[in-house]
Amino acid sequence: MMQTQLNLTTMVKHAEKYFADKTVISRTLSGVHTIPYSKITERIHRLAGALKSLGVGKGDRVGTIAWNHHRHLEAYFAIPTMGAVLHTINIRVSPDDLAYIINHAEDKVLLVDEDLFPLIERVKDQITDIEKIIVMTDKEELPETSLTNMASYESLLEEADPDTELDDAIDENTIAGLCYTSGTTGRPKGVAYSHRGIYLHSLALGLKDTVGLSEEDIAMPIVPMFHVNAWGMPFAALWFGTTQVLPGPMPTPQILAELVEDYKVTMAAGVPTIWMGFLQALEQGNYDTSSLRCILCGGSAAPKGMIRTFESTYHIPFVHAYGMTETSPIVTLARLKSYQQELDEEERLELRSRQGMVVPGIEIRGINEHGDIPHDGNTIGELLVRGPWIADAYYKNDRSEESFRDGWLHTGDVVNIDEEGSVKIVDRTKDMIKSGGEWISSVDIENALMAHEAVFEASVIAVPDPKWQERPVACVVLKEKKTLTEEEVKEFLTPQFAKYWIPDRVLFMEEIPKTSVGKFLKRALRDQVEEMLSLSDSSS
Ligand code: ADP
């Protein structure tokens, strides 16, 4: 067979040739714009030309600090197809981490949204290698700033050559993208994506048994383009000629619901906190969401109650998926096998709230101290993953060895695998609770709590205990105008779990601290709980 290179240039050229009239719907600060792919691909050539004229060469890193919109999409393709590296930067990390990430990646040029500009101003004295900052704005003028090395994205594109060649000979193993994990512990770690990895991952997104992304879809990645490449959707969507709806700066649940209604979105992807908010918007407003054939939810566990509400109340099919920054990200998806469709509703829901079946192309194992765990849906072990879109090291990081050993990525996620091969994450290794020598899954208790009609969200953590080593404590945020007592919560859990699983304390809170991508930040929660418990001890 021929050895053609699996690179992003092939993907752009395909869209250019066959999908000129398909569109990207892009929300920016000035409104919602509908832009044909012919225009997007022309601007990709121009951006590649503009970057070249600024001295960006092969292998150079170009950072983006941006929301999901058409300019960011152009950067997604222009940077890798000129042989440079697209470095998507998480806008929600601390200023210190932001400076660290930019310096560690040695970004040469930054593309920054006008409203995110203050993030860069705050760290300007800490960043070292930046030669040019390009501002992405709809306005004629640039924001007022003390920075001097600035340029306007639109002016650069206007001056650039629309016939700039994209490099179609790029070796498929060249780095196309770079993204740092949001890092619940320690400094963020970089993951480098190859052209080949992105190409194969995009193909996987098109499989009917995964996301089934196709030309027919109107896809809305809500998951930020600075977080694992918006789960790879913009890459696959442009290649397949899928209409894309990019929801822009600070999309509120109401804005998202309006975009779904106005543009007849067929599939959308986001983390559970996004979908929780979306549900509230649907409860409060009257939106037509009948176009949605699938919402894809991953990043942390989707509570069963939420899946049920989407499907039974709003008739929106819900697909739960699992992955990591290190895995591009798709690893598993909770789809039923044909013969499992005959199970009763509760059993099906139970299966679909697991993280699901591994996608073709990727291999998984669960291991514990005895070796590979049996597929019995009960024994737990750490999940290991390998395949062509799984990273094999962290970018320029000598601590890589801990996670990448013996040809496998050690995920740090504790799972069981059932007889059919479906994976269930019971916890992260560091969040498991060990009480009197027995493991307790914080995730299972959280799911049960979030199924209570008065509970908005809940997180369960371990606190040290002199007798049992660790005991679970539940932190609960109630829905507006709802009340519950500690005793009522415990009574609600009692029939569902063994006695030792019932949390010793239930603490009610206004909010649960979250990471930059909306996951429970258990480290901060533990500190908060420690303080609350010591206050209540000293007052009693
Ligand atoms: P970070 O590691 O910085 O939080 P990632 O987005 O890469 O950022 O997070 C990957 C982790 O998120 C996984 O290792 C897993 O613990 C968790 N995760 C992702 N998807 C799911 C899911 N569907 N259910 C439960 N946990 C999930």
Coordinates of C-alpha atoms and ligand atoms in Angstrom, one line a residue:
M1 CA 0.0 0.0 0.0
M2 CA 1.0 3.6 -0.5
Q3 CA 2.7 5.4 2.4
T4 CA 0.8 8.8 2.1
Q5 CA 1.4 11.0 5.1
L6 CA -1.6 11.3 7.6
N7 CA -1.4 15.0 8.0
L8 CA -3.6 18.0 8.5
T9 CA -2.8 19.5 5.1
T10 CA -4.7 16.6 3.5
M11 CA -7.7 17.4 5.7
V12 CA -7.8 21.1 4.8
K13 CA -7.4 20.3 1.1
H14 CA -10.3 18.0 1.2
A15 CA -12.6 20.6 2.8
E16 CA -11.3 23.2 0.3
K17 CA -12.1 21.0 -2.6
Y18 CA -15.5 19.5 -1.6
F19 CA -17.1 21.6 1.1
A20 CA -16.6 25.2 0.0
D21 CA -20.3 26.1 0.5
K22 CA -20.7 24.4 3.9
T23 CA -20.5 26.9 6.8
V24 CA -19.1 27.8 10.2
I25 CA -21.3 29.7 12.5
S26 CA -19.1 31.7 14.8
R27 CA -20.2 33.8 17.8
T28 CA -17.8 36.7 18.6
L29 CA -18.2 39.8 20.7
S30 CA -19.9 41.6 17.8
G31 CA -22.5 38.9 17.1
V32 CA -23.1 35.6 15.3
H33 CA -21.5 35.3 11.9
T34 CA -22.1 32.6 9.2
I35 CA -18.9 32.0 7.2
P36 CA -18.5 29.6 4.3
Y37 CA -15.7 27.0 4.4
S38 CA -14.4 28.6 1.2
K39 CA -13.7 31.7 3.2
I40 CA -12.3 29.8 6.2
T41 CA -9.8 27.9 4.0
E42 CA -8.7 31.0 2.2
R43 CA -8.0 32.6 5.5
I44 CA -6.1 29.5 6.6
H45 CA -3.7 30.1 3.7
R46 CA -3.5 33.8 4.5
L47 CA -2.8 33.1 8.2
A48 CA 0.0 30.6 7.3
G49 CA 1.5 33.3 5.0
A50 CA 1.2 36.0 7.7
L51 CA 2.9 33.8 10.3
K52 CA 5.7 33.0 7.9
S53 CA 6.3 36.7 7.3
L54 CA 6.6 37.1 11.0
G55 CA 9.4 34.6 11.0
V56 CA 7.5 31.6 12.3
G57 CA 9.2 28.5 11.0
K58 CA 8.9 24.7 11.2
G59 CA 8.6 23.4 14.8
D60 CA 8.1 26.9 16.3
R61 CA 5.3 27.1 18.9
V62 CA 2.4 29.5 18.3
G63 CA 0.2 29.9 21.4
T64 CA -3.5 30.7 21.3
I65 CA -5.5 32.3 24.1
A66 CA -8.9 32.2 22.7
W67 CA -12.6 31.1 22.9
N68 CA -14.3 28.8 20.4
H69 CA -14.7 30.9 17.2
H70 CA -13.7 30.9 13.5
R71 CA -10.4 32.6 14.0
H72 CA -9.3 30.0 16.5
L73 CA -10.5 27.3 13.9
E74 CA -8.3 29.0 11.3
A75 CA -5.3 28.8 13.7
Y76 CA -6.1 25.1 14.3
F77 CA -5.2 24.4 10.7
A78 CA -2.9 27.2 9.5
I79 CA -0.3 26.7 12.3
P80 CA 0.2 22.9 11.9
T81 CA 0.0 22.9 8.1
M82 CA 3.0 25.3 7.9
G83 CA 4.9 22.8 10.0
A84 CA 4.6 24.9 13.3
V85 CA 3.0 23.8 16.5
L86 CA -0.5 24.9 17.6
H87 CA -0.3 25.5 21.4
T88 CA -3.7 26.0 22.8
I89 CA -3.5 27.7 26.2
N90 CA -6.1 27.2 28.9
I91 CA -7.4 30.6 29.8
R92 CA -8.5 29.6 33.3
V93 CA -5.2 28.6 34.9
S94 CA -3.5 30.8 37.5
P95 CA -1.3 33.7 36.2
D96 CA 1.7 31.8 37.5
D97 CA 0.8 28.6 35.6
L98 CA 0.0 30.7 32.5
A99 CA 3.5 32.2 32.5
Y100 CA 5.0 28.8 33.2
I101 CA 3.1 27.2 30.3
I102 CA 4.0 29.9 27.8
N103 CA 7.7 29.8 28.9
H104 CA 7.9 26.0 29.0
A105 CA 6.5 25.7 25.5
E106 CA 8.8 28.5 24.4
D107 CA 6.0 30.1 22.4
K108 CA 7.2 32.5 19.8
V109 CA 4.0 34.2 18.8
L110 CA 0.7 34.4 20.6
L111 CA -2.8 34.8 19.1
V112 CA -5.0 36.4 21.8
D113 CA -8.7 37.3 22.0
E114 CA -9.3 41.0 22.7
D115 CA -11.3 40.3 25.9
L116 CA -8.6 37.8 27.1
F117 CA -5.9 40.4 26.7
P118 CA -5.7 41.3 30.4
L119 CA -4.5 37.7 31.1
I120 CA -1.3 38.4 29.1
E121 CA -0.8 41.9 30.4
R122 CA -0.8 40.5 34.0
V123 CA 2.1 38.2 33.2
K124 CA 4.0 40.3 30.7
D125 CA 7.1 40.6 32.9
Q126 CA 7.3 36.9 33.4
I127 CA 7.1 35.7 29.8
T128 CA 10.3 35.4 27.9
D129 CA 10.3 34.2 24.3
I130 CA 7.3 36.0 22.8
E131 CA 8.2 38.1 19.7
K132 CA 4.7 39.1 18.6
I133 CA 1.2 39.2 20.1
I134 CA -1.6 39.0 17.5
V135 CA -5.0 40.3 18.7
M136 CA -8.1 38.6 17.4
T137 CA -10.8 41.2 17.3
D138 CA -13.7 42.3 15.1
K139 CA -12.8 46.0 15.7
E140 CA -10.5 48.2 13.6
E141 CA -8.4 49.3 16.5
L142 CA -6.3 47.3 19.0
P143 CA -7.0 47.4 22.7
E144 CA -5.1 50.0 24.7
T145 CA -2.1 48.5 26.3
S146 CA 1.5 49.0 27.5
L147 CA 2.6 46.1 25.3
T148 CA 4.5 47.1 22.2
N149 CA 4.9 44.0 20.1
M150 CA 1.3 43.8 18.9
A151 CA -0.4 43.2 15.6
S152 CA -4.0 42.9 14.4
Y153 CA -5.1 39.5 13.2
E154 CA -7.4 41.0 10.5
S155 CA -4.8 43.5 9.2
L156 CA -2.2 40.7 8.9
L157 CA -4.6 38.5 7.0
E158 CA -5.6 41.3 4.7
E159 CA -1.9 41.9 3.7
A160 CA -1.1 38.1 3.5
D161 CA -1.0 36.1 0.3
P162 CA -4.2 34.0 -0.1
D163 CA -2.2 31.6 -2.3
T164 CA 0.4 30.7 0.4
E165 CA 1.1 27.0 0.0
L166 CA 0.3 24.6 2.8
D167 CA 2.9 22.0 3.2
D168 CA 1.5 18.6 2.1
A169 CA 4.7 16.8 2.6
I170 CA 4.7 17.1 6.4
D171 CA 5.8 13.9 8.0
E172 CA 2.9 12.4 9.9
N173 CA 4.9 12.1 13.1
T174 CA 5.6 15.8 13.3
I175 CA 4.1 17.6 16.3
A176 CA 0.9 19.5 15.2
G177 CA -0.4 20.5 18.6
L178 CA 0.5 21.0 22.2
C179 CA -1.9 21.2 25.2
Y180 CA -1.1 21.3 28.9
T181 CA -3.2 19.3 31.3
S182 CA -5.2 21.4 33.7
G183 CA -3.1 19.8 36.5
T184 CA -5.0 19.0 39.6
T185 CA -1.6 18.4 41.2
G186 CA 1.8 20.1 40.5
R187 CA 2.7 22.1 37.4
P188 CA 0.7 21.6 34.2
K189 CA 2.2 18.9 31.9
G190 CA 2.4 19.3 28.2
V191 CA 1.0 16.7 25.8
A192 CA 2.2 16.9 22.1
Y193 CA -0.2 15.7 19.4
S194 CA 1.2 14.4 16.2
H195 CA -0.5 15.0 12.7
R196 CA -1.0 11.2 12.6
G197 CA -2.6 11.1 16.0
I198 CA -5.1 13.9 15.1
Y199 CA -5.8 12.3 11.7
L200 CA -6.6 8.9 13.1
H201 CA -8.6 10.3 16.1
S202 CA -10.7 12.4 13.7
L203 CA -11.5 9.2 11.7
A204 CA -12.5 7.5 14.9
L205 CA -14.9 10.4 15.7
G206 CA -16.7 9.6 12.5
L207 CA -17.5 6.0 13.4
K208 CA -21.2 5.3 13.9
D209 CA -20.4 3.4 17.1
T210 CA -18.6 6.4 18.6
V211 CA -19.8 9.9 17.8
G212 CA -20.7 9.3 14.2
L213 CA -19.8 12.8 13.2
S214 CA -20.6 13.4 9.6
E215 CA -21.3 16.0 6.9
E216 CA -25.0 15.9 7.8
D217 CA -24.3 17.2 11.4
I218 CA -24.4 20.6 12.8
A219 CA -21.9 20.2 15.5
M220 CA -21.4 22.5 18.5
P221 CA -18.2 21.9 20.5
I222 CA -18.9 23.6 23.8
V223 CA -15.9 22.1 25.4
P224 CA -13.3 24.8 24.9
M225 CA -10.8 24.7 22.0
F226 CA -8.1 25.3 24.7
H227 CA -9.0 22.0 26.4
V228 CA -7.8 18.9 24.5
N229 CA -8.6 20.5 21.1
A230 CA -12.3 20.7 21.9
W231 CA -12.1 16.9 22.0
G232 CA -10.8 16.9 18.5
M233 CA -14.1 18.0 17.0
P234 CA -13.0 21.1 15.0
F235 CA -10.4 19.0 13.2
A236 CA -12.8 16.2 12.2
A237 CA -15.7 18.6 11.5
L238 CA -13.8 20.7 8.9
W239 CA -12.4 17.6 7.2
F240 CA -15.9 16.0 7.0
G241 CA -17.6 19.2 5.9
T242 CA -19.7 19.2 9.0
T243 CA -21.4 22.5 9.8
Q244 CA -19.8 23.9 13.0
V245 CA -21.4 26.2 15.5
L246 CA -18.6 27.8 17.6
P247 CA -20.2 29.4 20.7
G248 CA -17.6 32.1 21.3
P249 CA -16.8 34.1 24.4
M250 CA -18.4 33.2 27.8
P251 CA -21.3 31.2 26.5
T252 CA -24.0 31.0 29.1
P253 CA -26.5 28.1 29.2
Q254 CA -29.1 30.5 27.7
I255 CA -26.8 31.4 24.8
L256 CA -26.1 27.7 24.2
A257 CA -29.8 26.8 24.2
E258 CA -30.5 29.7 21.8
L259 CA -27.8 28.5 19.4
V260 CA -29.2 25.0 19.5
E261 CA -32.6 26.3 18.6
D262 CA -31.6 28.9 16.0
Y263 CA -29.0 26.8 14.1
K264 CA -30.7 23.4 14.6
V265 CA -27.6 21.9 16.2
T266 CA -27.6 18.1 15.9
M267 CA -24.7 17.3 18.3
A268 CA -22.9 19.1 21.0
A269 CA -20.1 18.2 23.4
G270 CA -19.3 19.4 26.9
V271 CA -18.5 18.5 30.5
P272 CA -21.2 17.6 33.0
T273 CA -21.2 21.1 34.6
I274 CA -22.1 22.5 31.2
W275 CA -25.0 20.1 30.9
M276 CA -26.2 20.8 34.4
G277 CA -26.4 24.4 33.5
F278 CA -28.0 23.6 30.2
L279 CA -30.7 21.6 32.0
Q280 CA -31.5 24.6 34.2
A281 CA -31.8 26.8 31.1
L282 CA -34.3 24.2 29.6
E283 CA -36.3 24.2 32.8
Q284 CA -36.6 28.0 32.9
G285 CA -37.0 28.7 29.2
N286 CA -38.9 27.2 26.3
Y287 CA -36.3 26.2 23.8
D288 CA -36.7 23.9 20.8
T289 CA -34.0 21.3 21.1
S290 CA -35.6 18.7 18.9
S291 CA -32.7 18.9 16.4
L292 CA -30.3 17.3 18.9
R293 CA -29.5 13.7 18.0
C294 CA -26.7 13.4 20.5
I295 CA -25.1 15.3 23.3
L296 CA -21.7 14.1 24.2
C297 CA -20.6 14.3 27.8
G298 CA -17.2 13.6 29.3
G299 CA -14.4 15.0 31.4
S300 CA -15.9 13.8 34.6
A301 CA -18.6 11.3 35.5
A302 CA -22.1 12.0 34.1
P303 CA -24.5 11.5 37.0
K304 CA -27.2 8.9 36.1
G305 CA -30.0 11.3 37.2
M306 CA -28.8 13.8 34.6
I307 CA -28.8 11.2 31.8
R308 CA -32.3 10.2 32.8
T309 CA -33.6 13.8 32.7
F310 CA -32.1 14.6 29.3
E311 CA -33.6 11.5 27.8
S312 CA -37.0 11.1 29.5
T313 CA -37.9 14.8 30.0
Y314 CA -36.3 16.4 26.9
H315 CA -35.9 13.4 24.6
I316 CA -32.3 14.3 23.9
P317 CA -30.0 11.2 23.4
F318 CA -27.1 11.3 25.8
V319 CA -23.7 9.7 25.2
H320 CA -21.2 9.4 28.0
A321 CA -17.6 9.3 27.0
Y322 CA -14.2 9.1 28.7
G323 CA -10.8 10.4 27.9
M324 CA -7.9 12.5 29.0
T325 CA -5.6 15.3 27.6
E326 CA -3.1 12.5 27.1
T327 CA -5.5 10.5 24.9
S328 CA -6.6 13.1 22.3
P329 CA -9.1 12.4 24.2
I330 CA -11.6 9.6 23.1
V331 CA -10.9 6.3 24.8
T332 CA -14.3 4.8 25.7
L333 CA -18.0 5.6 24.9
A334 CA -21.0 4.2 26.7
R335 CA -23.0 2.8 23.8
L336 CA -25.0 -0.4 24.1
K337 CA -24.4 -3.5 22.0
S338 CA -27.4 -4.4 19.9
Y339 CA -28.5 -7.3 22.2
Q340 CA -28.2 -5.0 25.3
Q341 CA -31.0 -2.9 23.9
E342 CA -33.4 -5.5 25.1
L343 CA -32.5 -5.0 28.8
D344 CA -35.0 -3.1 30.9
E345 CA -34.7 0.7 31.2
E346 CA -32.9 0.8 34.6
E347 CA -30.3 -1.8 33.4
R348 CA -29.7 0.2 30.2
L349 CA -29.3 3.4 32.1
E350 CA -26.9 1.7 34.5
L351 CA -24.8 0.6 31.5
R352 CA -24.9 3.9 29.8
S353 CA -23.8 5.7 32.9
R354 CA -20.6 3.6 32.9
Q355 CA -17.7 5.1 30.9
G356 CA -18.3 2.3 28.3
M357 CA -16.6 0.4 25.5
V358 CA -13.1 1.1 24.2
V359 CA -13.2 2.6 20.7
P360 CA -11.6 0.6 17.8
G361 CA -7.9 1.4 17.5
I362 CA -7.3 1.7 21.2
E363 CA -6.4 -1.0 23.7
I364 CA -7.1 -1.0 27.4
R365 CA -6.2 -3.1 30.5
G366 CA -7.1 -2.9 34.1
I367 CA -4.3 -4.0 36.5
N368 CA -3.9 -4.4 40.2
E369 CA -1.2 -6.0 42.4
H370 CA -2.1 -9.5 41.0
G371 CA -1.9 -8.5 37.4
D372 CA -4.7 -8.0 34.9
I373 CA -8.1 -7.7 36.6
P374 CA -10.8 -10.2 35.5
H375 CA -13.7 -8.7 33.5
D376 CA -16.3 -9.4 36.2
G377 CA -17.6 -5.9 36.8
N378 CA -16.4 -6.0 40.3
T379 CA -12.6 -6.3 40.7
I380 CA -10.9 -2.9 40.6
G381 CA -7.6 -1.9 39.1
E382 CA -5.8 1.0 37.4
L383 CA -6.7 1.6 33.8
L384 CA -3.9 1.4 31.2
V385 CA -4.3 2.6 27.7
R386 CA -2.3 2.4 24.4
G387 CA -2.9 3.3 20.8
P388 CA -2.0 5.6 17.9
W389 CA -3.6 8.7 19.5
I390 CA -2.3 8.2 23.0
A391 CA 0.7 10.2 24.1
D392 CA 3.9 8.3 25.0
A393 CA 5.5 11.0 27.1
Y394 CA 4.9 14.5 28.5
Y395 CA 6.5 17.3 26.5
K396 CA 10.0 18.0 27.7
N397 CA 9.3 16.6 31.1
D398 CA 11.6 14.1 32.9
R399 CA 8.8 13.0 35.2
S400 CA 7.1 11.2 32.2
E401 CA 8.3 7.8 33.4
E402 CA 5.7 7.6 36.2
S403 CA 2.8 7.7 33.7
F404 CA 4.3 6.1 30.6
R405 CA 5.7 2.7 31.4
D406 CA 6.1 -0.6 29.5
G407 CA 4.4 0.9 26.4
W408 CA 1.2 1.9 28.3
L409 CA -0.3 5.1 29.6
H410 CA -1.0 4.6 33.3
T411 CA -4.1 6.8 33.7
G412 CA -4.4 7.0 37.5
D413 CA -8.1 6.1 37.1
V414 CA -9.4 3.2 39.1
V415 CA -11.9 1.0 37.1
N416 CA -13.8 -2.2 36.9
I417 CA -14.5 -3.8 33.6
D418 CA -17.7 -5.9 33.1
E419 CA -18.1 -9.2 31.1
E420 CA -19.0 -7.2 28.0
G421 CA -15.8 -5.1 28.2
S422 CA -17.5 -2.0 29.5
V423 CA -15.4 0.2 31.8
K424 CA -16.6 1.9 34.9
I425 CA -14.4 4.5 36.6
V426 CA -14.8 4.1 40.3
D427 CA -12.4 6.9 41.2
R428 CA -9.1 8.5 40.6
T429 CA -6.3 6.6 42.4
K430 CA -5.7 9.6 44.6
D431 CA -9.4 10.1 45.5
M432 CA -10.3 6.6 46.6
I433 CA -11.3 6.3 50.2
K434 CA -9.9 3.5 52.2
S435 CA -11.9 2.9 55.4
G436 CA -10.9 0.0 57.7
G437 CA -9.0 -1.6 54.9
E438 CA -12.0 -1.5 52.5
W439 CA -12.3 0.7 49.4
I440 CA -15.1 3.2 49.0
S441 CA -15.8 4.8 45.7
S442 CA -16.4 8.6 46.1
V443 CA -17.9 8.7 42.6
D444 CA -20.6 6.2 43.4
I445 CA -21.8 8.1 46.4
E446 CA -21.6 11.4 44.5
N447 CA -23.8 9.9 41.7
A448 CA -26.3 8.7 44.2
L449 CA -26.5 12.1 45.9
M450 CA -26.8 13.9 42.6
A451 CA -29.8 11.8 41.8
H452 CA -31.7 13.4 44.7
E453 CA -34.2 15.9 43.5
A454 CA -33.1 18.6 45.9
V455 CA -29.3 18.3 45.2
F456 CA -27.6 20.5 42.6
E457 CA -24.2 18.9 43.0
A458 CA -22.2 16.8 45.5
S459 CA -18.7 15.8 46.1
V460 CA -17.4 13.2 48.5
I461 CA -13.9 13.2 50.0
A462 CA -11.9 11.2 52.6
V463 CA -11.1 12.7 55.9
P464 CA -8.5 11.1 58.3
D465 CA -10.0 9.0 61.0
P466 CA -8.2 7.6 64.1
K467 CA -10.1 4.3 64.0
W468 CA -10.8 3.7 60.3
Q469 CA -7.8 5.6 58.8
E470 CA -10.2 7.4 56.4
R471 CA -13.9 8.1 56.4
P472 CA -16.1 9.7 53.7
V473 CA -17.6 13.2 54.1
A474 CA -20.2 14.4 51.7
C475 CA -20.3 18.1 50.5
V476 CA -23.7 19.0 49.1
V477 CA -24.9 22.0 47.2
L478 CA -28.7 22.3 47.2
K479 CA -30.8 23.5 44.3
E480 CA -32.3 26.9 44.8
K481 CA -35.2 27.0 47.3
K482 CA -34.7 23.4 48.4
T483 CA -33.9 22.2 51.9
L484 CA -32.5 19.0 53.3
T485 CA -31.0 18.0 56.6
E486 CA -27.9 15.9 57.3
E487 CA -30.1 13.1 58.6
E488 CA -32.3 13.1 55.5
V489 CA -29.3 12.8 53.2
K490 CA -28.0 9.8 55.2
E491 CA -31.4 8.1 55.2
F492 CA -31.6 8.6 51.4
L493 CA -28.2 6.9 51.0
T494 CA -28.8 4.1 53.5
P495 CA -30.8 1.7 51.3
Q496 CA -28.3 2.1 48.4
F497 CA -25.0 1.3 50.1
A498 CA -23.3 -0.9 52.6
K499 CA -23.3 0.7 56.1
Y500 CA -19.6 1.7 56.1
W501 CA -20.1 3.6 52.8
I502 CA -22.5 6.1 54.4
P503 CA -20.6 9.4 54.9
D504 CA -20.0 10.3 58.5
R505 CA -20.8 13.9 57.9
V506 CA -22.8 15.8 55.3
L507 CA -21.8 19.4 54.9
F508 CA -23.9 21.9 53.0
M509 CA -22.1 24.4 50.9
E510 CA -22.8 27.3 48.5
E511 CA -20.5 25.9 45.9
I512 CA -17.9 23.1 45.3
P513 CA -14.5 24.4 44.2
K514 CA -13.7 23.4 40.6
T515 CA -10.7 23.1 38.4
S516 CA -10.3 25.3 35.4
V517 CA -12.3 22.9 33.3
G518 CA -15.2 22.5 35.7
K519 CA -14.1 19.3 37.6
F520 CA -14.4 19.0 41.4
L521 CA -11.1 20.3 42.8
K522 CA -10.9 17.8 45.7
R523 CA -7.6 19.2 47.0
A524 CA -9.2 22.6 47.7
L525 CA -12.4 20.9 48.9
R526 CA -10.3 18.8 51.5
D527 CA -8.8 22.0 52.9
Q528 CA -12.2 23.7 53.1
V529 CA -13.7 20.7 54.8
E530 CA -10.9 20.4 57.2
E531 CA -11.5 24.0 58.2
M532 CA -15.3 23.5 58.5
L533 CA -14.8 20.4 60.6
S534 CA -12.2 22.0 62.9
L535 CA -14.5 25.0 63.4
S536 CA -17.5 22.8 64.3
D537 CA -15.3 20.7 66.6
S538 CA -14.0 23.8 68.5
S539 CA -17.5 25.2 68.8
S540 CA -19.0 22.0 70.1
Ligands
ADP1 P1 -7.0 16.9 34.1 O1 -6.3 15.6 34.2 O2 -6.0 18.1 34.0 O3 -8.1 17.1 35.0 P2 -8.2 15.9 31.7 O4 -9.3 16.6 31.1 O5 -7.2 15.3 30.9 O6 -7.6 17.0 32.6 O7 -8.8 14.9 32.7 C1 -8.8 13.5 32.5 C2 -9.4 12.8 33.7 O8 -10.8 13.2 33.8 C3 -9.4 11.3 33.6 O9 -8.2 10.7 34.0 C4 -10.6 10.9 34.5 O10 -10.2 10.9 35.8 C5 -11.5 12.1 34.3 N1 -12.6 11.8 33.4 C6 -12.7 12.1 32.1 N2 -13.8 11.6 31.5 C7 -14.5 11.0 32.5 C8 -15.8 10.4 32.6 N3 -16.6 10.3 31.6 N4 -16.1 9.9 33.8 C9 -15.3 10.0 34.9 N5 -14.1 10.6 34.9 C10 -13.7 11.1 33.7

